[in-house]
Structure formats: structure tokens, C-alpha cells
Tab-separated table of C-alpha atoms in Angstrom:
chain	number	residue	atom	x	y	z
A	1	GLU	CA	0.000	0.000	0.000
A	2	PRO	CA	1.423	3.408	-0.911
A	3	GLU	CA	2.468	5.590	1.982
A	4	VAL	CA	3.809	9.010	2.805
A	5	THR	CA	7.420	8.973	3.934
A	6	GLN	CA	9.332	11.584	5.912
A	7	THR	CA	13.022	12.134	6.588
A	8	PRO	CA	14.706	12.403	8.956
A	9	SER	CA	12.750	10.694	11.701
A	10	HIS	CA	14.504	12.828	14.304
A	11	GLN	CA	16.367	16.089	13.820
A	12	VAL	CA	18.291	17.897	16.514
A	13	THR	CA	19.372	21.444	15.802
A	14	GLN	CA	20.623	24.480	17.625
A	15	MET	CA	18.531	27.564	18.064
A	16	GLY	CA	18.958	29.942	15.144
A	17	GLN	CA	19.899	27.229	12.662
A	18	GLU	CA	17.961	26.415	9.517
A	19	VAL	CA	16.347	23.031	9.092
A	20	ILE	CA	14.678	21.340	6.156
A	21	LEU	CA	12.179	18.592	6.747
A	22	ARG	CA	11.522	16.325	3.824
A	23	CYS	CA	8.448	14.440	2.726
A	24	VAL	CA	7.622	12.188	-0.181
A	25	PRO	CA	3.854	12.228	-0.708
A	26	ILE	CA	1.923	9.422	-2.331
A	27	SER	CA	2.677	9.579	-6.026
A	28	ASN	CA	-0.759	10.359	-7.474
A	29	HIS	CA	-1.680	12.855	-4.779
A	30	LEU	CA	-1.946	16.519	-5.663
A	31	TYR	CA	-2.518	18.216	-2.320
A	32	PHE	CA	0.123	18.411	0.354
A	33	TYR	CA	0.047	19.545	3.957
A	34	TRP	CA	2.218	20.148	6.975
A	35	TYR	CA	0.957	19.825	10.527
A	36	ARG	CA	2.709	20.292	13.844
A	37	GLN	CA	2.211	18.632	17.203
A	38	ILE	CA	3.967	20.008	20.237
A	39	LEU	CA	4.482	17.228	22.771
A	40	GLY	CA	1.308	16.543	24.714
A	41	GLN	CA	-0.791	18.893	22.619
A	42	LYS	CA	-3.132	18.578	19.671
A	43	VAL	CA	-2.155	18.437	16.049
A	44	GLU	CA	-2.185	21.875	14.411
A	45	PHE	CA	-2.436	22.763	10.746
A	46	LEU	CA	0.452	24.735	9.310
A	47	VAL	CA	0.019	24.942	5.555
A	48	SER	CA	-1.574	23.357	2.506
A	49	PHE	CA	-0.028	23.333	-0.948
A	50	TYR	CA	-1.410	22.691	-4.409
A	51	ASN	CA	-0.221	23.355	-7.919
A	52	ASN	CA	3.087	24.712	-6.668
A	53	GLU	CA	1.624	27.324	-4.422
A	54	ILE	CA	0.295	27.695	-0.926
A	55	SER	CA	-3.477	27.174	-0.720
A	56	GLU	CA	-3.854	28.140	2.894
A	57	LYS	CA	-1.666	28.776	5.900
A	58	SER	CA	-2.276	29.196	9.595
A	59	GLU	CA	-1.103	32.016	11.845
A	60	ILE	CA	1.675	29.703	13.019
A	61	PHE	CA	3.140	29.659	9.512
A	62	ASP	CA	4.976	32.962	9.668
A	63	ASP	CA	7.908	34.278	7.643
A	64	GLN	CA	10.375	31.832	9.176
A	65	PHE	CA	8.558	28.955	7.474
A	66	SER	CA	8.502	28.110	3.805
A	67	VAL	CA	7.432	25.134	1.711
A	68	GLU	CA	8.614	23.903	-1.623
A	69	ARG	CA	8.138	21.095	-4.069
A	70	PRO	CA	11.615	21.092	-5.590
A	71	ASP	CA	11.004	18.158	-7.891
A	72	GLY	CA	8.250	15.758	-8.837
A	73	SER	CA	8.390	13.743	-5.646
A	74	ASN	CA	9.623	15.739	-2.645
A	75	PHE	CA	7.753	18.260	-0.538
A	76	THR	CA	9.821	20.203	1.969
A	77	LEU	CA	9.257	22.411	4.976
A	78	LYS	CA	12.037	24.865	5.774
A	79	ILE	CA	12.378	26.649	9.077
A	80	ARG	CA	14.875	29.474	8.610
A	81	SER	CA	15.918	30.370	12.123
A	82	THR	CA	14.710	27.808	14.599
A	83	LYS	CA	13.454	28.729	18.041
A	84	LEU	CA	13.092	26.590	21.121
A	85	GLU	CA	9.320	26.648	20.696
A	86	ASP	CA	9.647	25.057	17.251
A	87	SER	CA	10.435	21.770	18.971
A	88	ALA	CA	7.607	19.476	17.935
A	89	MET	CA	6.616	16.553	15.777
A	90	TYR	CA	6.044	17.673	12.213
A	91	PHE	CA	3.684	15.629	10.079
A	92	CYS	CA	3.426	15.723	6.331
A	93	ALA	CA	0.181	14.603	4.702
A	94	SER	CA	-1.115	14.277	1.171
A	95	SER	CA	-4.451	13.746	-0.519
A	96	VAL	CA	-5.818	13.093	-3.977
A	97	GLY	CA	-8.163	16.011	-3.881
A	98	PRO	CA	-9.286	18.864	-1.723
A	99	GLY	CA	-12.119	19.086	0.705
A	100	LEU	CA	-15.354	17.715	-0.569
A	101	ALA	CA	-14.102	16.569	-3.947
A	102	GLY	CA	-15.061	12.948	-3.801
A	103	ASN	CA	-12.970	10.318	-2.074
A	104	TYR	CA	-11.069	12.718	0.086
A	105	GLU	CA	-8.666	11.497	2.737
A	106	GLN	CA	-5.416	12.879	4.065
A	107	TYR	CA	-2.694	10.279	4.493
A	108	PHE	CA	-0.120	11.118	7.120
A	109	GLY	CA	3.559	10.340	7.183
A	110	PRO	CA	5.250	8.989	10.313
A	111	GLY	CA	6.460	12.419	11.360
A	112	THR	CA	9.788	14.101	12.005
A	113	ARG	CA	10.612	14.902	15.590
A	114	LEU	CA	12.395	18.248	15.678
A	115	THR	CA	14.345	19.122	18.794
A	116	VAL	CA	15.746	22.634	19.071
A	117	THR	CA	18.397	23.098	21.756
B	1	ALA	CA	-14.372	29.549	13.100
B	2	GLN	CA	-14.736	25.822	13.347
B	3	THR	CA	-13.784	24.127	16.593
B	4	VAL	CA	-13.532	20.531	17.747
B	5	THR	CA	-13.914	19.563	21.390
B	6	GLN	CA	-13.021	16.304	23.069
B	7	SER	CA	-14.093	16.495	26.681
B	8	GLN	CA	-12.547	13.235	27.840
B	9	PRO	CA	-8.764	13.592	28.282
B	10	GLU	CA	-8.456	9.946	29.327
B	11	MET	CA	-10.591	6.832	29.135
B	12	SER	CA	-10.087	3.262	30.227
B	13	VAL	CA	-11.729	0.053	29.060
B	14	GLN	CA	-11.385	-3.627	29.855
B	15	GLU	CA	-10.210	-5.893	27.094
B	16	ALA	CA	-13.176	-7.249	25.062
B	17	GLU	CA	-15.485	-4.532	26.386
B	18	THR	CA	-16.975	-1.584	24.503
B	19	VAL	CA	-15.976	2.050	24.932
B	20	THR	CA	-17.312	5.268	23.459
B	21	LEU	CA	-15.187	8.360	22.906
B	22	SER	CA	-16.977	11.696	22.610
B	23	CYS	CA	-16.449	14.549	20.200
B	24	THR	CA	-18.431	17.695	19.521
B	25	TYR	CA	-17.758	20.345	16.938
B	26	ASP	CA	-18.979	23.718	15.932
B	27	THR	CA	-19.504	24.861	12.371
B	28	SER	CA	-21.852	26.898	10.249
B	29	GLU	CA	-21.192	24.774	7.181
B	30	SER	CA	-23.712	22.194	6.004
B	31	ASP	CA	-21.321	19.878	4.216
B	32	TYR	CA	-18.114	18.581	5.746
B	33	TYR	CA	-16.180	15.506	6.769
B	34	LEU	CA	-15.434	14.179	10.230
B	35	PHE	CA	-12.635	11.805	11.113
B	36	TRP	CA	-11.221	9.778	13.951
B	37	TYR	CA	-7.458	9.307	13.948
B	38	LYS	CA	-5.509	6.955	16.169
B	39	GLN	CA	-2.042	7.894	17.401
B	40	PRO	CA	-0.167	5.037	19.107
B	41	PRO	CA	3.048	5.647	21.073
B	42	SER	CA	4.963	5.669	17.793
B	43	ARG	CA	3.066	8.941	17.113
B	44	GLN	CA	2.057	7.852	13.618
B	45	MET	CA	-1.360	9.258	12.690
B	46	ILE	CA	-3.650	6.455	11.501
B	47	LEU	CA	-7.088	7.088	10.055
B	48	VAL	CA	-9.650	4.972	11.864
B	49	ILE	CA	-12.936	6.065	10.328
B	50	ARG	CA	-14.551	8.938	8.494
B	51	GLN	CA	-18.068	10.283	8.083
B	52	GLU	CA	-19.492	12.517	5.383
B	53	ALA	CA	-21.964	14.969	6.864
B	54	TYR	CA	-24.469	14.534	4.040
B	55	LYS	CA	-24.756	10.821	4.781
B	56	GLN	CA	-27.275	9.962	7.468
B	57	GLN	CA	-25.968	6.442	7.861
B	58	ASN	CA	-23.320	6.070	10.525
B	59	ALA	CA	-19.943	4.863	9.271
B	60	THR	CA	-18.622	1.481	10.392
B	61	GLU	CA	-15.193	-0.102	10.016
B	62	ASN	CA	-15.017	-3.545	11.591
B	63	ARG	CA	-14.997	-2.996	15.384
B	64	PHE	CA	-15.159	0.786	15.009
B	65	SER	CA	-18.375	2.688	14.458
B	66	VAL	CA	-19.562	6.227	14.895
B	67	ASN	CA	-22.691	7.855	16.201
B	68	PHE	CA	-23.097	10.969	14.088
B	69	GLN	CA	-25.715	13.421	15.273
B	70	LYS	CA	-25.621	16.327	12.826
B	71	ALA	CA	-28.161	18.515	14.568
B	72	ALA	CA	-26.379	18.113	17.870
B	73	LYS	CA	-22.957	18.445	16.183
B	74	SER	CA	-21.810	15.310	17.905
B	75	PHE	CA	-19.523	12.614	16.515
B	76	SER	CA	-18.678	9.818	18.940
B	77	LEU	CA	-16.515	6.767	18.283
B	78	LYS	CA	-17.510	3.363	19.577
B	79	ILE	CA	-14.885	0.649	19.850
B	80	SER	CA	-16.341	-2.823	20.319
B	81	ASP	CA	-14.463	-5.856	21.612
B	82	SER	CA	-11.544	-3.654	22.693
B	83	GLN	CA	-8.094	-5.069	22.156
B	84	LEU	CA	-4.780	-4.231	23.775
B	85	GLY	CA	-3.630	-2.797	20.449
B	86	ASP	CA	-6.389	-0.218	20.594
B	87	ALA	CA	-4.553	1.609	23.369
B	88	ALA	CA	-3.582	4.963	21.902
B	89	MET	CA	-4.451	8.628	21.702
B	90	TYR	CA	-7.561	9.209	19.616
B	91	PHE	CA	-8.135	12.493	17.833
B	92	CYS	CA	-11.388	13.706	16.368
B	93	ALA	CA	-10.925	15.931	13.326
B	94	TYR	CA	-13.096	18.156	11.143
B	95	ASP	CA	-12.687	19.189	7.536
B	96	GLY	CA	-15.057	21.712	6.068
B	97	GLY	CA	-13.733	21.208	2.595
B	98	ALA	CA	-13.668	24.837	1.655
B	99	THR	CA	-10.705	25.416	3.930
B	100	ASN	CA	-8.816	22.277	2.901
B	101	LYS	CA	-7.350	21.604	6.327
B	102	LEU	CA	-8.039	19.307	9.249
B	103	ILE	CA	-8.989	20.818	12.583
B	104	PHE	CA	-8.192	18.483	15.451
B	105	GLY	CA	-9.538	18.102	18.942
B	106	THR	CA	-7.258	17.805	21.931
B	107	GLY	CA	-7.418	14.030	21.967
B	108	THR	CA	-8.528	11.244	24.294
B	109	LEU	CA	-5.947	8.859	25.686
B	110	LEU	CA	-7.444	5.373	25.727
B	111	ALA	CA	-6.020	2.701	28.011
B	112	VAL	CA	-7.040	-0.933	27.555
B	113	GLN	CA	-6.815	-3.076	30.663
B	114	PRO	CA	-6.112	-6.807	30.252
């Protein structure tokens, strides 16, 4: 069964450093998402991406964040200058279509645990 | 704005028994999807079941079923014949379609006692 993959599984970085989290969505999916879960808290939406541009972003997704689909398979989340409060599990997800367009379902990757020291 | 509320931070059930996890939501939309996701200690997010709001019939997936009450904006998950592997955090989630994002509740941690 096809699945979303994410690398690395765990990333440790120092405050102020840039990190890039990588995701490979399911191959025929067109919509891509990033979510964040701070330890012990709920999962929060960061950004959705379609047709090489951001569809929607939350208030969390400020100027230090960016997303990119650099090639036909990868989808990346870049955090330019990490802060301690960026420590969280970051989930990538993908779906065939948006919202109410038929057989909609978001498939999640296993997550990348980001630790900022 | 849409919100999702899970009022039970923790629940416990005996193996082979039935447990119901509660979820309420608030929305002004008439068409949307609701989901239950399971998050085991590995923290992987696994879709358990989904419900389309325009369908009156409650969704069922093997031992998992929902009680969807649209007027009451309630979406509970029933787990029958609970198994040790069901122990996990369960998140209720809403998708209004127009916004193209999932809105999650705070989760319910389910323990299964042998």
C-alpha cells in the first residue's frame, strides 16, 4: 500500500539554525500539507499546498517557514531560524483532492521529531 | 471559526469490552467531513474512520463505528471488543472542505486493561 514517507525521523538542531524537513507524498496525490504537534498537545495545521503554491496557511506559519516542491516527488518544509518553541513533531500529509471533492482522505507520514536546543 | 472539542482527556476500558469516545464540533457549514485518527506511542497518525456529513448512515469499520448526530454536532466513536492494540491517543478531526485543512480536537488517551 502506498504511503507518505518523511526524513529524517529525528532532527536535533541548535537555536537559530535552519532546518529542512523532507516528505515524499503518495505519487498520485496533488494536495500536500504540513501539521505540527507540540508534545502533549493537539495536532495543528500549518500549511496546505497545491499546484506549486500555498493554498492556505495558519497564523503559526509565519515568515520563518517556507514550503517547496523542488522536484516531482519531494515536498519540503524549511524553518529558517529555529526557536526553542519550534520543537515538535512535524507531520506531512497528502491527498488526492481537496475538501469535498469525492474520495477525500489525508494520508499522514510517520512524522519528524524536531528538537531545538 | 470551526472548533472541535473532546471532553474526555483519558478513558479506560477492559479488554473485550466496549468504549465510546466523545467529540463535539462547531460549524456553520452544512457539508463537511469528520474523522477519527488513532495515534499510538509511535506517534504515527492512523485514520480509523470517516463520516461525510451529508450521509445519514453512521460509518462502520469492523470494530469501530460512529454515532453521528448532525443537529447536535456530535460525533462519537464506539470501539467494540476492545483489544490491547487499541490503546492509543484518539483524535477527532473536522474538515469543512472549503478550507482544505483538518482541525483536530485535543485528543482522548485510551487505556485498555487486560
